[in-house]
Amino acid sequence: MILVYVECRDFKIKQSSLEALSEAKRRGDEIGIETTAVLVGHAVDALAPEVFRYGASKVYILENALLAHYSPSGFTQALVSLIEEIKPEIILFAATSMGKDLSPRLAAELGVSLASDCIQTAAKNGKLEVKRPIFAGKAFASFMLNSSPQMASLRPNVFPLAEPVDGHGETIKKEVVIPENQVKDKVTEILKAEGAELDVTEADIVVTGGRGMKGPENFDLLRELTAVLPHSALGASRSAVDAEWIDHQHQVGQTGKTVSPSLYMAFGVSGAIQHLAGMSSSKFIVAVNKDPDAPIFKVADFGIVGDLFQVIPPLKEELKKILSE
Amino acid sequence: MNLFVFVKRVPDTESKIKINHETNSIVEEGLNFVLSPYDEYAVEEALQIREAKGGQVTVFSVGPDETQTILKKCLAMGADEAVLIKDGAGETYDSLRTAKIISQVLKTKHTQFDLLLFGKQSVGADSAQVPSMVAALLDLPQVNVVTDLEIEGNAGSALREIEGAREKVTFMLPAVVSAQKGLNEPRYETLKGIMAAKRKEIPVVTLEELGIQPDELTIQLELTKIESPPARERGKIIEDEPGEAAKKLAEFLHQDAKVI
Ligand SMILES: Cc1cc2nc3c(=O)[nH]c(=O)nc-3n(C[C@H](O)[C@H](O)[C@H](O)COP(=O)(O)OP(=O)(O)OC[C@H]3O[C@@H](n4cnc5c(N)ncnc54)[C@H](O)[C@@H]3O)c2cc1C
Ligand SMILES: Nc1ncnc2c1ncn2[C@@H]1O[C@H](COP(=O)(O)O)[C@@H](O)[C@H]1O
């Protein structure tokens, strides 16, 4: 059986978990094993039917009031007890903040290795082979998962979501017993960023500003663009972050976030190797830079050599026009 | 406070990565190896905690002899002691192996600590696994991707980055914390620090001394292939009057790329 950890935030299932579930179903069918899901938390039952629409035949619900808020040690304890009972061959996570935090703890607890942030999976002789970026995407490495269970986390925004079906399945609810002192690290509060902006790793469109933006006030131009573009987020180069024009949560690159949106738009970004590492796997790349020799143009599908301050306003209007049609 | 920091020697971020397809590995010749960038934040945080509360900072690294260089850098920044755990395996991309070695050190040789500090991820392997794995193997609390850390007595509180927000996490010491950019500004080495670091002995611990059986370190991720990412072709680059250029770009996005 394949078990997919399904993450809930604000009483919603994360899209990237459904992507992982979709991929699990594709591989599970190929290998000939069942695809199942697990939800951990408190009062998450109502979300269970959603996973049947993406191919799970069973959903396990691990319920405990102590797990109402995320705790890596607590969630691991809950998952270990289920995994020892149902013995899945493969366990998949979405490589979200929570997935990246929880999956290695669980893997070590189970004594197995883990491939993180994979961008491709394949079934080989009943096992999984996965591909993952190394050096922030400057190279790709493929691995056969030789452990039991096999474990991997899948990068968000990479695996296609399955067409939802009118599926049904079995809901298995388990009250997990966890001594309070086993919940060693507790989330006590969630501080939302200004305006609850979408994170660059989750957006379909990333609009990035570099040092060419000249100052923090000009990022408003980019904010106006993201306001027009659906499911978009604001990115930044490290130079813009280091100048304190924008918070480092927005930084894209080798020491920032790696993104693979459908569309990446870079304004006043030169395209240093560390920046390219973080965004080169975007489906389409667009760049506006006044320097025709800027390295960003080497990876751009469409580039404009020109002054971003003159290009952005008419571009916003053109996009608005298209989107309103 | 007994503060332990775990650091890794990695190729610097400027590196162009070349692949040897015969040996299925990254060509190391010509690469400039440095202290992994996130580990610098971990070292700095340890130094700041020591300065505020007193105590001792010890830096550990698992790697080949050449790792001495980054350990010297940590000493020059101000760490009190450094320990090299000698491992000739090279890059295995298997974080569990590294985490087992580190936890064995902490179970057998260096058992007294209040806080274990890591980088959130090592540049290159990019796994972001070792800290959580060590926490699991030692049954400790963990907080990863930390941008703010406070220690009061034997309790800690940290802010960790998640999608579009920060989580506040509370825990008891000893604990595992991994550093994200934003936690602090790593200091430069001082000349005095560099001189002192030069004279300092770095003890070397071998895997045999730790009593680790080779079969405990079997690599479970079997590397089958290393390849370059698919090359991107240079697309259409235009130079035009801004209004006209913007119009062409919008048309491209709508009609050709179909992303809008
Ligand atoms: C250890 C390490 C890690 C790093 N990690 C990252 C990382 O994660 N992410 C990252 O981005 N960088 C990273 N860097 C930094 C990287 O090397 C570059 O310094 C940085 O990406 C440059 O940012 P930039 O393109 O905004 O600025 P610049 O290189 O200064 O480029 C600005 C560009 O704007 C253009 N421009 C100026 N005015 C205009 C205008 N009016 N209209 C149009 N174009 C204009 C210029 O032609 C120029 O190309 C890292 C560096 C190191 C050493
Ligand atoms: N060989 C190593 N020796 C010491 N610490 C390491 C080693 N590898 C990884 N680490 C620590 O674990 C962190 C995360 O690494 P990784 O899981 O490889 O992304 C690094 O930033 C280091 O703090």
Coordinates of C-alpha atoms in Angstrom, one line a residue, chain B:
Chain B
M1 CA 25.0 26.8 28.3
N2 CA 26.7 24.0 26.4
L3 CA 26.1 24.8 22.7
F4 CA 26.9 22.4 19.9
V5 CA 26.9 23.4 16.3
F6 CA 26.9 21.1 13.3
V7 CA 28.5 22.3 10.1
K8 CA 29.2 20.9 6.6
R9 CA 31.8 21.5 4.0
V10 CA 30.1 22.2 0.7
P11 CA 31.0 23.7 -2.8
D12 CA 30.3 27.5 -2.7
T13 CA 27.1 28.7 -4.4
E14 CA 29.1 30.3 -7.3
S15 CA 30.1 26.8 -8.4
K16 CA 29.3 25.6 -11.9
I17 CA 28.4 21.9 -11.4
K18 CA 30.2 19.4 -13.7
I19 CA 29.2 15.8 -13.9
N20 CA 31.4 12.8 -14.4
H21 CA 28.9 10.4 -16.1
E22 CA 31.2 7.4 -15.7
T23 CA 31.4 7.5 -11.9
N24 CA 28.0 9.1 -11.6
S25 CA 29.3 11.9 -9.4
I26 CA 30.0 15.6 -9.3
V27 CA 33.5 16.6 -10.4
E28 CA 35.1 18.0 -7.3
E29 CA 38.3 19.4 -8.9
G30 CA 38.2 23.1 -9.3
L31 CA 35.4 23.5 -6.8
N32 CA 35.9 26.0 -3.9
F33 CA 34.6 24.4 -0.7
V34 CA 33.2 26.6 2.1
L35 CA 31.2 26.4 5.2
S36 CA 27.6 25.8 4.1
P37 CA 25.9 29.3 4.2
Y38 CA 23.0 28.4 6.6
D39 CA 25.5 26.8 9.0
E40 CA 27.1 30.3 9.4
Y41 CA 23.8 31.5 10.9
A42 CA 23.9 28.5 13.3
V43 CA 27.5 29.3 14.4
E44 CA 26.6 33.0 14.9
E45 CA 23.6 32.2 16.9
A46 CA 25.6 30.0 19.2
L47 CA 28.2 32.7 19.7
Q48 CA 25.4 35.3 20.5
I49 CA 23.8 32.9 23.1
R50 CA 27.2 32.3 24.7
E51 CA 27.8 36.1 24.9
A52 CA 24.5 36.7 26.5
K53 CA 24.4 33.7 28.9
G54 CA 27.8 32.3 29.1
G55 CA 28.9 28.8 28.2
Q56 CA 30.8 27.0 25.6
V57 CA 30.5 26.6 21.8
T58 CA 31.7 23.4 20.2
V59 CA 31.5 22.9 16.5
F60 CA 31.3 19.4 14.9
S61 CA 31.6 18.3 11.3
V62 CA 31.4 14.9 9.7
G63 CA 33.7 14.7 6.6
P64 CA 37.1 14.2 5.1
D65 CA 40.4 15.7 6.5
E66 CA 39.9 18.8 4.3
T67 CA 36.9 19.7 6.6
Q68 CA 39.5 21.2 9.0
T69 CA 39.4 24.4 6.9
I70 CA 35.8 25.2 7.7
L71 CA 36.3 24.1 11.4
K72 CA 39.2 26.6 11.6
K73 CA 36.9 29.2 10.2
C74 CA 34.3 28.5 12.9
L75 CA 37.1 28.8 15.5
A76 CA 38.2 32.0 14.0
M77 CA 34.7 33.3 14.3
G78 CA 34.9 32.6 18.0
A79 CA 33.9 29.0 18.7
D80 CA 35.7 27.5 21.7
E81 CA 36.3 24.0 20.4
A82 CA 36.0 22.1 17.1
V83 CA 35.8 18.3 16.5
L84 CA 36.2 16.5 13.2
I85 CA 34.4 13.2 12.8
K86 CA 36.4 11.6 10.0
D87 CA 34.3 10.0 7.3
G88 CA 35.7 9.2 3.9
A89 CA 32.4 8.2 2.3
G90 CA 32.1 11.4 0.3
E91 CA 28.7 12.8 -0.6
T92 CA 26.1 10.0 -0.2
Y93 CA 23.0 12.2 -0.3
D94 CA 21.8 9.9 2.5
S95 CA 21.1 12.1 5.5
L96 CA 20.1 9.3 7.7
R97 CA 23.7 8.1 7.5
T98 CA 25.0 11.5 8.7
A99 CA 22.3 11.7 11.4
K100 CA 23.3 8.3 12.8
I101 CA 26.9 9.3 13.0
I102 CA 26.1 12.6 14.7
S103 CA 23.7 11.0 17.2
Q104 CA 26.3 8.3 18.0
V105 CA 28.8 11.1 18.9
L106 CA 26.2 12.6 21.1
K107 CA 25.3 9.4 22.8
T108 CA 28.8 8.2 23.5
K109 CA 31.4 11.0 23.5
H110 CA 29.9 14.4 23.9
T111 CA 26.8 13.7 25.9
Q112 CA 26.4 17.1 27.8
F113 CA 24.6 19.7 25.8
D114 CA 21.7 22.2 26.0
L115 CA 21.2 23.1 22.4
L116 CA 22.1 21.5 19.1
L117 CA 22.2 24.1 16.3
F118 CA 22.2 23.2 12.6
G119 CA 21.7 25.0 9.2
K120 CA 18.2 24.5 7.8
Q121 CA 19.7 22.7 4.8
S122 CA 23.1 22.0 3.4
V123 CA 24.0 23.6 0.1
G124 CA 24.4 20.8 -2.5
A125 CA 22.6 17.9 -1.0
D126 CA 19.7 20.3 -0.2
S127 CA 18.1 17.6 1.9
A128 CA 17.0 19.6 4.9
Q129 CA 16.8 16.3 6.9
V130 CA 19.8 15.9 9.3
P131 CA 18.4 18.2 12.1
S132 CA 15.0 16.5 12.3
M133 CA 16.6 13.1 12.0
V134 CA 19.1 13.8 14.9
A135 CA 16.1 15.1 16.9
A136 CA 14.3 11.8 16.3
L137 CA 17.2 9.6 17.1
L138 CA 17.9 11.4 20.4
D139 CA 14.2 11.9 21.2
L140 CA 14.5 15.7 21.4
P141 CA 12.2 18.6 20.4
Q142 CA 12.9 20.2 17.1
V143 CA 12.3 23.5 15.4
N144 CA 13.5 24.0 11.9
V145 CA 13.9 27.0 9.6
V146 CA 14.2 29.4 12.6
T147 CA 14.4 33.2 12.1
D148 CA 14.1 34.1 15.8
L149 CA 15.2 32.2 18.9
E150 CA 14.8 32.9 22.6
I151 CA 16.1 30.9 25.4
E152 CA 14.9 31.4 29.0
G153 CA 16.3 29.1 31.6
N154 CA 15.6 25.6 30.3
A155 CA 12.8 26.6 27.9
G156 CA 13.0 27.9 24.4
S157 CA 10.7 29.7 22.0
A158 CA 11.3 30.1 18.3
L159 CA 9.7 31.5 15.2
R160 CA 9.9 29.2 12.2
E161 CA 9.1 30.1 8.6
I162 CA 6.1 28.4 6.9
E163 CA 4.2 29.3 3.7
G164 CA 3.2 33.0 4.1
A165 CA 3.5 33.0 7.9
R166 CA 5.6 32.2 10.9
E167 CA 4.9 29.6 13.5
K168 CA 5.8 30.2 17.1
V169 CA 7.1 27.0 18.6
T170 CA 7.8 26.4 22.3
F171 CA 10.0 23.6 23.6
M172 CA 12.2 22.5 26.5
L173 CA 16.0 22.1 26.4
P174 CA 17.9 20.2 25.2
A175 CA 16.6 20.7 21.7
V176 CA 17.4 20.8 18.0
V177 CA 17.2 24.1 16.2
S178 CA 18.0 24.7 12.5
A179 CA 18.8 28.2 11.3
Q180 CA 17.3 30.2 8.4
K181 CA 18.5 33.4 6.9
G182 CA 17.2 36.3 9.0
L183 CA 18.1 34.7 12.3
N184 CA 21.2 37.0 12.6
E185 CA 24.1 38.5 10.7
P186 CA 27.1 36.2 10.8
R187 CA 30.2 38.0 11.9
Y188 CA 33.5 38.0 10.1
E189 CA 36.6 36.3 11.5
T190 CA 39.0 38.7 13.3
L191 CA 42.7 38.6 12.7
K192 CA 43.2 37.6 16.3
G193 CA 40.6 34.9 15.9
I194 CA 42.4 33.5 12.8
M195 CA 45.7 33.5 14.6
A196 CA 44.2 31.7 17.6
A197 CA 42.4 29.2 15.4
K198 CA 45.7 28.3 13.6
R199 CA 47.2 27.2 16.9
K200 CA 44.2 25.3 18.0
E201 CA 44.2 21.5 17.9
I202 CA 41.2 19.9 16.2
P203 CA 40.6 16.5 17.7
V204 CA 39.7 13.8 15.1
V205 CA 37.2 11.1 16.0
T206 CA 36.9 8.0 13.7
L207 CA 33.8 6.0 13.1
E208 CA 35.5 2.9 14.6
E209 CA 36.1 4.8 17.8
L210 CA 32.4 5.6 17.9
G211 CA 31.7 1.9 17.7
I212 CA 29.5 2.2 14.6
Q213 CA 29.3 -1.0 12.6
P214 CA 29.7 -0.4 8.8
D215 CA 26.4 -2.2 8.1
E216 CA 24.5 0.3 10.3
L217 CA 25.5 2.9 7.7
T218 CA 24.3 1.1 4.6
I219 CA 23.2 3.6 2.1
Q220 CA 19.5 3.2 1.4
L221 CA 19.2 5.7 -1.4
E222 CA 20.9 4.1 -4.4
L223 CA 22.2 6.7 -6.7
T224 CA 21.3 5.6 -10.3
K225 CA 22.0 8.8 -12.3
I226 CA 23.2 12.3 -12.1
E227 CA 22.3 14.6 -15.0
S228 CA 22.3 18.2 -15.9
P229 CA 18.9 20.0 -16.0
P230 CA 17.4 20.2 -19.5
A231 CA 19.0 23.2 -21.1
R232 CA 16.7 26.2 -21.6
E233 CA 16.8 27.7 -25.0
R234 CA 17.2 31.4 -25.3
G235 CA 13.8 32.7 -26.3
K236 CA 12.6 35.8 -28.0
I237 CA 14.3 39.0 -26.9
I238 CA 12.9 42.2 -28.2
E239 CA 13.8 45.9 -27.9
D240 CA 10.9 48.1 -28.7
E241 CA 9.0 51.2 -27.6
P242 CA 7.7 50.2 -24.0
G243 CA 4.0 50.3 -24.9
E244 CA 4.6 48.1 -27.9
A245 CA 6.9 45.7 -26.1
A246 CA 4.4 45.3 -23.3
K247 CA 1.7 44.5 -25.8
K248 CA 3.8 41.9 -27.5
L249 CA 4.7 40.3 -24.1
A250 CA 1.0 40.2 -23.1
E251 CA 0.1 38.5 -26.4
F252 CA 2.9 36.0 -26.0
L253 CA 1.7 35.1 -22.5
H254 CA -1.9 34.7 -23.7
Q255 CA -1.5 33.2 -27.1
D256 CA 1.8 31.3 -27.2
A257 CA 2.5 30.4 -23.6
K258 CA -1.2 30.2 -22.7
V259 CA -0.4 31.0 -19.1
I260 CA -2.7 34.0 -19.0

